[in-house]
mmCIF file of C-alpha atoms in Angstrom:
data_model
loop_
_atom_site.group_PDB
_atom_site.id
_atom_site.type_symbol
_atom_site.label_atom_id
_atom_site.label_comp_id
_atom_site.label_asym_id
_atom_site.label_seq_id
_atom_site.Cartn_x
_atom_site.Cartn_y
_atom_site.Cartn_z
ATOM 1 C CA MET A 1 59.163 80.565 139.100
ATOM 2 C CA LYS A 2 59.209 83.072 141.885
ATOM 3 C CA ILE A 3 56.682 85.908 141.955
ATOM 4 C CA SER A 4 57.977 89.381 142.752
ATOM 5 C CA LEU A 5 55.828 92.420 143.455
ATOM 6 C CA THR A 6 57.264 95.886 142.741
ATOM 7 C CA GLU A 7 55.315 98.889 143.972
ATOM 8 C CA PHE A 8 55.897 102.632 144.172
ATOM 9 C CA VAL A 9 54.419 104.101 147.362
ATOM 10 C CA THR A 10 54.358 107.350 149.306
ATOM 11 C CA LEU A 11 55.233 107.502 152.996
ATOM 12 C CA ASP A 12 51.523 107.163 153.800
ATOM 13 C CA GLY A 13 51.184 104.099 151.599
ATOM 14 C CA VAL A 14 49.500 105.573 148.494
ATOM 15 C CA SER A 15 50.317 103.643 145.319
ATOM 16 C CA GLN A 16 47.907 105.370 142.924
ATOM 17 C CA GLY A 17 49.185 107.369 139.948
ATOM 18 C CA PRO A 18 52.930 107.632 140.566
ATOM 19 C CA GLY A 19 53.894 108.405 136.965
ATOM 20 C CA SER A 20 51.803 111.389 135.839
ATOM 21 C CA PRO A 21 48.859 113.571 136.920
ATOM 22 C CA ASP A 22 46.487 111.763 134.527
ATOM 23 C CA GLU A 23 47.830 108.213 134.955
ATOM 24 C CA ASP A 24 44.989 107.149 137.268
ATOM 25 C CA THR A 25 42.335 109.678 138.223
ATOM 26 C CA SER A 26 39.792 107.124 139.415
ATOM 27 C CA ASP A 27 37.727 108.100 142.461
ATOM 28 C CA GLY A 28 38.631 111.733 141.814
ATOM 29 C CA PHE A 29 42.345 111.328 142.542
ATOM 30 C CA GLY A 30 44.152 114.497 141.496
ATOM 31 C CA ARG A 31 47.636 114.189 142.946
ATOM 32 C CA GLY A 32 49.297 111.834 140.475
ATOM 33 C CA GLY A 33 52.875 112.168 139.312
ATOM 34 C CA TRP A 34 54.329 112.166 142.826
ATOM 35 C CA LEU A 35 57.219 109.780 142.046
ATOM 36 C CA VAL A 36 58.626 111.667 139.047
ATOM 37 C CA PRO A 37 60.350 114.578 140.895
ATOM 38 C CA HIS A 38 62.452 112.062 142.836
ATOM 39 C CA ILE A 39 63.610 109.798 139.983
ATOM 40 C CA ASP A 40 67.380 109.733 139.587
ATOM 41 C CA GLU A 41 70.104 107.672 137.949
ATOM 42 C CA VAL A 42 70.457 105.268 140.876
ATOM 43 C CA PHE A 43 66.748 104.444 140.839
ATOM 44 C CA VAL A 44 66.797 103.856 137.066
ATOM 45 C CA ARG A 45 69.813 101.580 137.365
ATOM 46 C CA ARG A 46 68.275 99.499 140.158
ATOM 47 C CA ALA A 47 64.932 99.227 138.377
ATOM 48 C CA SER A 48 66.775 98.013 135.283
ATOM 49 C CA ASP A 49 68.639 95.439 137.378
ATOM 50 C CA TRP A 50 65.315 94.153 138.735
ATOM 51 C CA LEU A 51 63.850 93.875 135.258
ATOM 52 C CA ASP A 52 66.857 91.795 134.211
ATOM 53 C CA LEU A 53 65.528 89.044 136.504
ATOM 54 C CA ALA A 54 62.153 88.770 134.768
ATOM 55 C CA ASP A 55 60.992 85.876 132.640
ATOM 56 C CA GLY A 56 57.535 87.422 132.348
ATOM 57 C CA LEU A 57 55.220 90.204 133.513
ATOM 58 C CA LEU A 58 52.113 89.421 135.570
ATOM 59 C CA LEU A 59 49.512 92.178 135.444
ATOM 60 C CA GLY A 60 45.946 93.018 136.353
ATOM 61 C CA ARG A 61 43.607 94.276 133.651
ATOM 62 C CA ARG A 62 43.795 97.990 134.536
ATOM 63 C CA THR A 63 47.600 98.091 134.582
ATOM 64 C CA TYR A 64 47.844 95.864 131.531
ATOM 65 C CA GLU A 65 45.652 98.169 129.452
ATOM 66 C CA ALA A 66 47.651 101.232 130.520
ATOM 67 C CA PHE A 67 50.972 99.517 129.777
ATOM 68 C CA ALA A 68 49.691 98.151 126.445
ATOM 69 C CA ARG A 69 48.667 101.674 125.459
ATOM 70 C CA ASP A 70 51.891 103.410 126.476
ATOM 71 C CA TRP A 71 54.913 101.110 126.199
ATOM 72 C CA PRO A 72 54.683 100.355 122.449
ATOM 73 C CA LYS A 73 54.721 104.107 121.778
ATOM 74 C CA ILE A 74 58.104 104.637 123.424
ATOM 75 C CA THR A 75 60.677 104.696 120.637
ATOM 76 C CA ASP A 76 63.709 106.264 122.347
ATOM 77 C CA PRO A 77 66.564 103.816 121.653
ATOM 78 C CA ALA A 78 68.312 105.000 124.822
ATOM 79 C CA ASP A 79 65.393 104.022 127.070
ATOM 80 C CA PRO A 80 66.689 101.178 129.257
ATOM 81 C CA PHE A 81 63.311 99.464 129.692
ATOM 82 C CA THR A 82 61.311 99.643 126.465
ATOM 83 C CA GLY A 83 62.829 96.739 124.551
ATOM 84 C CA ARG A 84 62.494 94.321 127.446
ATOM 85 C CA MET A 85 59.024 95.457 128.514
ATOM 86 C CA ASN A 86 57.707 95.023 124.989
ATOM 87 C CA ALA A 87 59.438 91.694 124.377
ATOM 88 C CA LEU A 88 58.754 89.886 127.664
ATOM 89 C CA PRO A 89 55.792 87.484 127.877
ATOM 90 C CA LYS A 90 52.819 89.207 129.446
ATOM 91 C CA TYR A 91 50.230 87.400 131.591
ATOM 92 C CA VAL A 92 47.111 89.384 132.381
ATOM 93 C CA VAL A 93 44.710 88.188 135.074
ATOM 94 C CA SER A 94 41.203 89.065 133.896
ATOM 95 C CA ASN A 95 37.748 87.587 133.490
ATOM 96 C CA THR A 96 36.668 90.371 131.120
ATOM 97 C CA LEU A 97 39.461 90.302 128.526
ATOM 98 C CA THR A 98 39.486 87.530 125.944
ATOM 99 C CA GLU A 99 42.732 88.446 124.202
ATOM 100 C CA GLY A 100 45.605 90.870 124.533
ATOM 101 C CA THR A 101 46.881 93.576 122.219
ATOM 102 C CA TRP A 102 50.409 93.871 123.640
ATOM 103 C CA HIS A 103 52.182 90.830 122.300
ATOM 104 C CA PRO A 104 53.116 88.320 123.474
ATOM 105 C CA THR A 105 50.143 88.186 125.892
ATOM 106 C CA THR A 106 48.344 85.326 127.604
ATOM 107 C CA VAL A 107 45.017 86.046 129.305
ATOM 108 C CA LEU A 108 44.496 84.130 132.554
ATOM 109 C CA ASN A 109 40.772 83.609 133.162
ATOM 110 C CA GLY A 110 39.166 82.028 136.182
ATOM 111 C CA ASP A 111 40.213 82.184 139.818
ATOM 112 C CA PRO A 112 43.348 84.381 140.015
ATOM 113 C CA VAL A 113 44.925 82.445 142.869
ATOM 114 C CA ARG A 114 44.548 79.114 141.094
ATOM 115 C CA THR A 115 45.686 80.317 137.675
ATOM 116 C CA VAL A 116 48.694 82.176 139.065
ATOM 117 C CA ALA A 117 49.670 79.217 141.243
ATOM 118 C CA GLU A 118 49.707 77.025 138.127
ATOM 119 C CA LEU A 119 51.865 79.581 136.318
ATOM 120 C CA LYS A 120 54.192 79.908 139.304
ATOM 121 C CA ALA A 121 54.789 76.142 139.243
ATOM 122 C CA ARG A 122 56.529 76.407 135.867
ATOM 123 C CA PRO A 123 60.345 76.574 135.725
ATOM 124 C CA GLY A 124 61.961 79.969 135.418
ATOM 125 C CA ARG A 125 63.240 82.953 137.366
ATOM 126 C CA GLU A 126 60.736 85.702 138.212
ATOM 127 C CA LEU A 127 57.216 86.601 137.211
ATOM 128 C CA GLN A 128 57.142 90.307 138.002
ATOM 129 C CA ILE A 129 54.099 92.290 139.059
ATOM 130 C CA HIS A 130 54.550 96.006 138.361
ATOM 131 C CA GLY A 131 51.745 98.175 139.664
ATOM 132 C CA SER A 132 48.574 96.049 139.687
ATOM 133 C CA ALA A 133 48.281 96.702 143.425
ATOM 134 C CA ARG A 134 44.979 94.855 143.848
ATOM 135 C CA LEU A 135 46.325 91.739 142.153
ATOM 136 C CA GLY A 136 49.549 92.002 144.130
ATOM 137 C CA GLU A 137 47.735 92.273 147.439
ATOM 138 C CA ALA A 138 45.485 89.310 146.628
ATOM 139 C CA LEU A 139 48.493 87.153 145.753
ATOM 140 C CA LEU A 140 50.381 88.312 148.848
ATOM 141 C CA LEU A 141 47.407 87.286 150.988
ATOM 142 C CA ALA A 142 47.362 83.917 149.229
ATOM 143 C CA GLY A 143 51.034 83.339 149.998
ATOM 144 C CA LEU A 144 52.113 83.370 146.348
ATOM 145 C CA VAL A 145 54.434 86.389 146.446
ATOM 146 C CA ASP A 146 58.073 85.560 147.167
ATOM 147 C CA THR A 147 59.709 88.995 146.878
ATOM 148 C CA LEU A 148 58.352 92.461 147.630
ATOM 149 C CA ARG A 149 60.218 95.486 146.266
ATOM 150 C CA LEU A 150 59.072 98.889 147.465
ATOM 151 C CA VAL A 151 60.172 102.250 146.118
ATOM 152 C CA VAL A 152 59.161 104.743 148.801
ATOM 153 C CA ALA A 153 58.914 108.407 147.792
ATOM 154 C CA PRO A 154 59.485 111.185 150.374
ATOM 155 C CA THR A 155 55.911 112.358 149.934
ATOM 156 C CA VAL A 156 52.728 112.351 152.036
ATOM 157 C CA LEU A 157 49.557 112.733 149.943
ATOM 158 C CA ARG A 158 46.781 112.045 152.513
ATOM 159 C CA THR A 159 44.534 110.862 149.697
ATOM 160 C CA GLY A 160 44.528 108.152 147.053
ATOM 161 C CA ARG A 161 44.330 104.364 146.906
ATOM 162 C CA ARG A 162 46.712 102.674 149.301
ATOM 163 C CA LEU A 163 48.719 99.554 148.630
ATOM 164 C CA MET A 164 47.562 97.359 151.512
ATOM 165 C CA THR A 165 43.864 97.807 152.183
ATOM 166 C CA ASP A 166 42.395 94.303 152.417
ATOM 167 C CA THR A 167 41.704 92.228 155.515
ATOM 168 C CA GLY A 168 43.046 88.756 156.132
ATOM 169 C CA VAL A 169 46.109 87.074 157.555
ATOM 170 C CA SER A 170 49.197 89.136 158.315
ATOM 171 C CA SER A 171 52.330 89.013 156.172
ATOM 172 C CA GLY A 172 55.811 88.665 157.608
ATOM 173 C CA LEU A 173 58.779 90.043 155.675
ATOM 174 C CA ARG A 174 62.552 89.827 155.970
ATOM 175 C CA LEU A 175 64.604 92.736 154.698
ATOM 176 C CA LEU A 176 67.128 91.644 152.069
ATOM 177 C CA HIS A 177 68.401 94.965 150.748
ATOM 178 C CA HIS A 178 67.912 98.656 151.406
ATOM 179 C CA GLU A 179 69.262 101.746 149.718
ATOM 180 C CA ALA A 180 68.546 105.461 149.620
ATOM 181 C CA THR A 181 68.987 107.242 146.301
ATOM 182 C CA PRO A 182 70.427 110.773 146.003
ATOM 183 C CA ASN A 183 66.928 112.198 145.416
ATOM 184 C CA GLY A 184 65.524 110.553 148.523
ATOM 185 C CA LEU A 185 63.832 107.398 147.259
ATOM 186 C CA LEU A 186 64.078 104.402 149.570
ATOM 187 C CA LEU A 187 64.595 101.116 147.705
ATOM 188 C CA LEU A 188 63.529 98.227 149.933
ATOM 189 C CA GLU A 189 63.619 94.553 148.988
ATOM 190 C CA TYR A 190 61.978 91.905 151.180
ATOM 191 C CA GLU A 191 61.347 88.199 151.050
ATOM 192 C CA THR A 192 58.065 86.910 152.449
ATOM 193 C CA THR A 193 58.219 84.686 155.534
ATOM 194 C CA GLY A 194 54.597 83.663 156.170
ATOM 195 C CA GLN A 195 52.507 85.314 158.855
ATOM 196 C CA ALA A 196 54.034 88.221 160.767
ATOM 197 C CA PRO A 197 55.484 87.179 164.133
ATOM 198 C CA VAL A 198 54.368 88.821 167.374
ATOM 199 C CA ALA A 199 55.867 88.825 170.871
ATOM 200 C CA ASP A 200 55.525 90.435 174.299
ATOM 201 C CA TYR A 201 57.950 93.222 175.198
ATOM 202 C CA GLN A 202 59.769 92.199 178.382
ATOM 203 C CA GLY A 203 62.387 94.944 178.518
ATOM 204 C CA VAL A 204 65.339 96.314 176.628
ATOM 205 C CA THR A 205 67.716 93.693 178.013
ATOM 206 C CA ASP A 206 66.099 91.129 175.720
ATOM 207 C CA PHE A 207 67.661 92.928 172.745
ATOM 208 C CA VAL A 208 71.179 93.794 173.895
#
């Protein structure tokens, strides 16, 4: 299976608390809910298309517990995500959980890179990481992420936990698809290409 990482970020790279003011207030963060004013029909349609590709959800403990609390409570039959989110196999990477409450769930204990690599080796389409930025970054550093999907909001927060904060090898990406929604969200889809290339600038004639 391929592993895809979907993240909502601001223009300054903050990924914390996109969905509501009280979604994630850790470290005193008080500016949550920044994605919601920009959600529109095009974004919902594209997000639904992405979810169609999933054979499972791969989550860190914090995101898993939030999803397990909230998604089973959504009963609107017109919601385009609820049925699939609740029915898909869930894999939670954690050394503190022993079992899940959001079925069907498998808890992956031990070294995250090793356990996810074993899961990735199985046949299938996509294992999708939604949120779980720390897990996503660790797997990107380990070379296990195949596809990165970013939803960039036209917002600068200047505070909050950022998506890419770790040190380690660089990550090269190739843009596969880009789109701007009517409310100003940028939808960017990349495939990973190994380490980021570098070069010396020799003049504009090299590029024309």
